[in-house]
CSV table of C-alpha atoms in Angstrom, one decimal:
chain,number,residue,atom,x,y,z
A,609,UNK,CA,-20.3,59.2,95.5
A,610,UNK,CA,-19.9,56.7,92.4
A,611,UNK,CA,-23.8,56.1,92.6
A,612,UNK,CA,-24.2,60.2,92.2
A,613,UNK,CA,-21.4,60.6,89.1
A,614,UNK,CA,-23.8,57.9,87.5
A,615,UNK,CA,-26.7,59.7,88.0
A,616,UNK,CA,-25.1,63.0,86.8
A,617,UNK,CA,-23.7,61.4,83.5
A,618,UNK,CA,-27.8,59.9,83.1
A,619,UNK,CA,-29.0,63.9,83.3
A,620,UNK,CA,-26.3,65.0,80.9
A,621,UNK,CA,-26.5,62.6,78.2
A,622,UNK,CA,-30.6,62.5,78.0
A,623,UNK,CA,-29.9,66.3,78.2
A,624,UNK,CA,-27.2,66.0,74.7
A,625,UNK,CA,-29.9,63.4,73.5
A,626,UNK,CA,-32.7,66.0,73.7
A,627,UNK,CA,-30.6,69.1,72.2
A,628,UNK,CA,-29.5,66.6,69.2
A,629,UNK,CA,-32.1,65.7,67.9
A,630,UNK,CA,-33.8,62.4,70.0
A,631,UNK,CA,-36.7,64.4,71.3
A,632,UNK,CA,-39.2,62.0,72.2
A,633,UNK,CA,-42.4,63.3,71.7
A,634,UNK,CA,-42.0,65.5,69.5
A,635,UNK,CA,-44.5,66.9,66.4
A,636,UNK,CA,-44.0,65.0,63.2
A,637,UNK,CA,-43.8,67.2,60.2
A,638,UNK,CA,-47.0,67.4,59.1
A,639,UNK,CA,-47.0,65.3,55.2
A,640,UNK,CA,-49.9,67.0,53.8
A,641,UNK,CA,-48.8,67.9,50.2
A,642,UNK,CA,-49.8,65.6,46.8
A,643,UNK,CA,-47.2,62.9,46.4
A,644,UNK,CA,-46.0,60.8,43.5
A,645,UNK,CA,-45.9,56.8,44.8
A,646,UNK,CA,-42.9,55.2,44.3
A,647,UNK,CA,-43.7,53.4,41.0
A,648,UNK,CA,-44.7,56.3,39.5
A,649,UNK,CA,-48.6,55.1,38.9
A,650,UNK,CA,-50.3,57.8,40.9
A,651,UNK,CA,-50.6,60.9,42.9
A,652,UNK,CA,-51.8,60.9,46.3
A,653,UNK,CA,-53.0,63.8,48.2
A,654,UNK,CA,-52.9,64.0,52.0
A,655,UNK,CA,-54.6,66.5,54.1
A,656,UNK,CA,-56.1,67.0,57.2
A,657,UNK,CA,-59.0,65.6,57.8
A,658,UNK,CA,-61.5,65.0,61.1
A,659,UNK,CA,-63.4,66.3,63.6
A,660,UNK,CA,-60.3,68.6,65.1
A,661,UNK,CA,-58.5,68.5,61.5
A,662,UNK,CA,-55.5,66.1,63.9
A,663,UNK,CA,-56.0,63.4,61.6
A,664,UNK,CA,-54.0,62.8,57.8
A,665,UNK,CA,-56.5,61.5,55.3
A,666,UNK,CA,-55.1,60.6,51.5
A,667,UNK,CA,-57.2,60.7,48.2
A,668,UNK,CA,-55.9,59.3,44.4
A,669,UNK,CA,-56.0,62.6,42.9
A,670,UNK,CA,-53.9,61.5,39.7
A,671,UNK,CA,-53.5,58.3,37.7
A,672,UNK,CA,-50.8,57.4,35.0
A,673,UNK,CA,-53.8,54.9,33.5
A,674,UNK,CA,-57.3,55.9,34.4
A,675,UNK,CA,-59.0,53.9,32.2
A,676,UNK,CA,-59.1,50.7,31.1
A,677,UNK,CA,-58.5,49.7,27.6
A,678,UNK,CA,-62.2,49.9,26.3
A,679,UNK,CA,-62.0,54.0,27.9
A,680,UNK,CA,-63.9,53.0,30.6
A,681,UNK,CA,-62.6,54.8,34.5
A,682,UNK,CA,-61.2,52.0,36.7
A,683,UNK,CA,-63.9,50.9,39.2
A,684,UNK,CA,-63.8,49.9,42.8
A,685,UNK,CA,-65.3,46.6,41.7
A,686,UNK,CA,-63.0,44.4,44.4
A,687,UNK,CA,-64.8,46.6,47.6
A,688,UNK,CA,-66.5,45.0,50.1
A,689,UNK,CA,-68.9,47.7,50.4
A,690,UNK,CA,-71.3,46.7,47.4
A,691,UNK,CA,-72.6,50.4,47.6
A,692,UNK,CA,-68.7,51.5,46.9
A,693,UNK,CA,-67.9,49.2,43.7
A,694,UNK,CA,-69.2,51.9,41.1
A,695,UNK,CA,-67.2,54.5,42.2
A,696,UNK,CA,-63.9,55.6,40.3
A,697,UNK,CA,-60.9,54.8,41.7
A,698,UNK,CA,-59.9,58.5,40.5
A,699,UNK,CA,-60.8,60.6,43.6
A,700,UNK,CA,-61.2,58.3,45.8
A,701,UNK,CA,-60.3,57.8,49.5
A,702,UNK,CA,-57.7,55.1,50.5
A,703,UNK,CA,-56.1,56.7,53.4
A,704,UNK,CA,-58.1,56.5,56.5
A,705,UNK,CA,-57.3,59.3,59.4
A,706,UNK,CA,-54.4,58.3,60.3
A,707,UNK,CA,-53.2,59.1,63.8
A,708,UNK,CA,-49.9,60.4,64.9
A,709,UNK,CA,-47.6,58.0,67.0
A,710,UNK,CA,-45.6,58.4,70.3
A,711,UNK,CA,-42.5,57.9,67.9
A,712,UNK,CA,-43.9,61.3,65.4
A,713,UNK,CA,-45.2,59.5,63.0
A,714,UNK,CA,-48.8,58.8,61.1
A,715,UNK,CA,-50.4,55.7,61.3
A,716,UNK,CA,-54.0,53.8,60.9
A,717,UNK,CA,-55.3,51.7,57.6
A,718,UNK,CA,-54.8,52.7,53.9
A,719,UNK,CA,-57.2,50.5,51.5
A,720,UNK,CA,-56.0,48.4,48.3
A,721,UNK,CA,-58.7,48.6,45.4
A,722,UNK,CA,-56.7,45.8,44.6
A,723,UNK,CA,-57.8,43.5,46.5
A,724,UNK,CA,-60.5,45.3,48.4
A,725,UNK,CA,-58.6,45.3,51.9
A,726,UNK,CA,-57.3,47.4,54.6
A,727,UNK,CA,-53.4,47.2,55.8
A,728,UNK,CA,-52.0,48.7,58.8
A,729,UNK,CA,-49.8,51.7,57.2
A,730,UNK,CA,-47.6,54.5,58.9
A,731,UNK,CA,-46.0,57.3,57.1
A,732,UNK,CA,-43.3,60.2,58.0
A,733,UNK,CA,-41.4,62.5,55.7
A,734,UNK,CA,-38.2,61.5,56.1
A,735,UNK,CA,-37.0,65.0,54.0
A,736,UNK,CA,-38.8,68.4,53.2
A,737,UNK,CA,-39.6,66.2,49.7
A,738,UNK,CA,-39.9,62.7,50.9
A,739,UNK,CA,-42.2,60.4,52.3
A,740,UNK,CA,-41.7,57.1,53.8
A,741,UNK,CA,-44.9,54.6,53.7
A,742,UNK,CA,-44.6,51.5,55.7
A,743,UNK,CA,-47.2,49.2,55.2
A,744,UNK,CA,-47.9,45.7,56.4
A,745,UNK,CA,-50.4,42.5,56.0
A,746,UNK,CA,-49.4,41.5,59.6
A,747,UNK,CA,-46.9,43.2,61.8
A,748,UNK,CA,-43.5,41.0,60.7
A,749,UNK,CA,-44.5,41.3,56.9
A,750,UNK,CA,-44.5,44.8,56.3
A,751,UNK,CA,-43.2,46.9,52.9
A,752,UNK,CA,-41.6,50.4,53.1
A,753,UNK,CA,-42.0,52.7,50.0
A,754,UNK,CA,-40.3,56.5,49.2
A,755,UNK,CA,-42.8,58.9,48.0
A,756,UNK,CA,-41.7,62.4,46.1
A,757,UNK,CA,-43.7,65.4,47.0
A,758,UNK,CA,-44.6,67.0,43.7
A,759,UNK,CA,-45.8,70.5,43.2
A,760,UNK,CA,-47.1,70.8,39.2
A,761,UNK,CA,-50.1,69.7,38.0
A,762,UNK,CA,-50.5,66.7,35.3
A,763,UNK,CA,-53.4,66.1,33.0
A,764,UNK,CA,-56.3,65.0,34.7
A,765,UNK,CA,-55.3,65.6,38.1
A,766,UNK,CA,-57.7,66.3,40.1
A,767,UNK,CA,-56.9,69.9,42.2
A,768,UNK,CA,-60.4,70.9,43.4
A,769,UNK,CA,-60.9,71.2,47.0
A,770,UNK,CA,-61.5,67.9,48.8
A,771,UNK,CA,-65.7,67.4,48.1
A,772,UNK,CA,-65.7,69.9,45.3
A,773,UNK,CA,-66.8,68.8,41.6
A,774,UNK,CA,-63.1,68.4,40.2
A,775,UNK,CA,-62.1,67.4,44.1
A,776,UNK,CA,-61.5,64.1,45.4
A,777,UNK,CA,-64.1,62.7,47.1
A,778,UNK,CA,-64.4,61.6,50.9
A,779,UNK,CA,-65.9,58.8,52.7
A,780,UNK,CA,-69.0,59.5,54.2
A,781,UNK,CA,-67.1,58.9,57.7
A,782,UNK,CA,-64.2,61.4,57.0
A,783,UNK,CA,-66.0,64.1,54.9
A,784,UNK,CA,-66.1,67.5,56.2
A,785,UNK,CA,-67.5,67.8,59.3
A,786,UNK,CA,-70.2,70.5,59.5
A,787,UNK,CA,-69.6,73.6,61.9
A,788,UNK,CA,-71.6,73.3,65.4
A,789,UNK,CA,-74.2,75.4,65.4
A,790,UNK,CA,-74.6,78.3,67.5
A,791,UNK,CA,-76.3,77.7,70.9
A,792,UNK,CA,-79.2,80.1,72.0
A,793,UNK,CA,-80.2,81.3,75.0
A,794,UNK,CA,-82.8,79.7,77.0
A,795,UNK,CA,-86.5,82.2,76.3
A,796,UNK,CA,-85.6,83.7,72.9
């Protein structure tokens, strides 16, 4: 009899688990939006992005400073990609289809024109208007940042579509996919 009160008290407290809030499982709130990074240097835009649109990709579409002192745009000049180095760091791509988690949230590689490396990253809004960014060089040295969804436009944003002239611009691997083409019939 005390094995099956035990048992009962298991099935009622994962059942008060689940109605409070510890669903396992569950969908993450999607975090597409533009945010403003915790230092306040630039705007990041997440959307959807991928084959099946299930994937978060992130482009710079704002920049407190986007040009150096001579007026010049900042450059990808630390990329490994040697084709990649001219490009503006304005519009560009540094959050790579991130993947949602078994624990609801987002995560894959962001890139650091700093440096020209990946990191491991995983993000989750942790309000309606916040977003948390954890973000590691190896998996016990990792850096957790609060982003602030914004909703105005500043000078020189960038607010096209994603691929569009005043649009950020996507890696060749994440741009739009285009739409399958119709299949015919066999004889016509």
């Amino acid at each position: 009899m005390n094995f099956f009160l035990r048992f009962l008290l298991r099935i009622a407290i994962t059942i008060v688990m689940m109605a409070l809030g510890g669903q396992a499982g569950a969908a993450p709130l999607d975090p597409s939006g533009t945010w403003l990074v915790e230092d306040g240097r630039a705007r990041i835009r997440l959307e959807r992005c991928g084959p099946s649109r299930e994937r978060i990709c992130g482009f710079i579409v704002w920049m407190k400073e986007p040009a150096d002192k001579r007026g010049q745009p900042y450059r990808d000049k630390e990329n490994p990609d040697s084709d990649k180095r001219a490009r503006t760091l304005l519009g560009h791509q540094l959050i790579m289809g991130l993947q949602v988690t078994p624990e609801g949230r987002f995560a894959g590689d962001i890139y650091n024109a700093e440096d020209g490396k990946f990191y491991s990253v995983s993000l989750w809004r942790e309000s309606p208007d916040r977003l948390e960014l954890k973000g590691c060089l190896i998996k016990f040295l990792c850096q957790t940042q609060t982003w602030q969804q914004t909703l105005d436009v500043q000078p020189g944003q960038l607010v096209g579509l994603t691929g569009d002239l005043n649009g950020p611009r996507a890696d060749k691997e994440w741009a739009a996919v285009p739409a399958p083409k119709a299949i015919q019939a066999k004889g016509k």
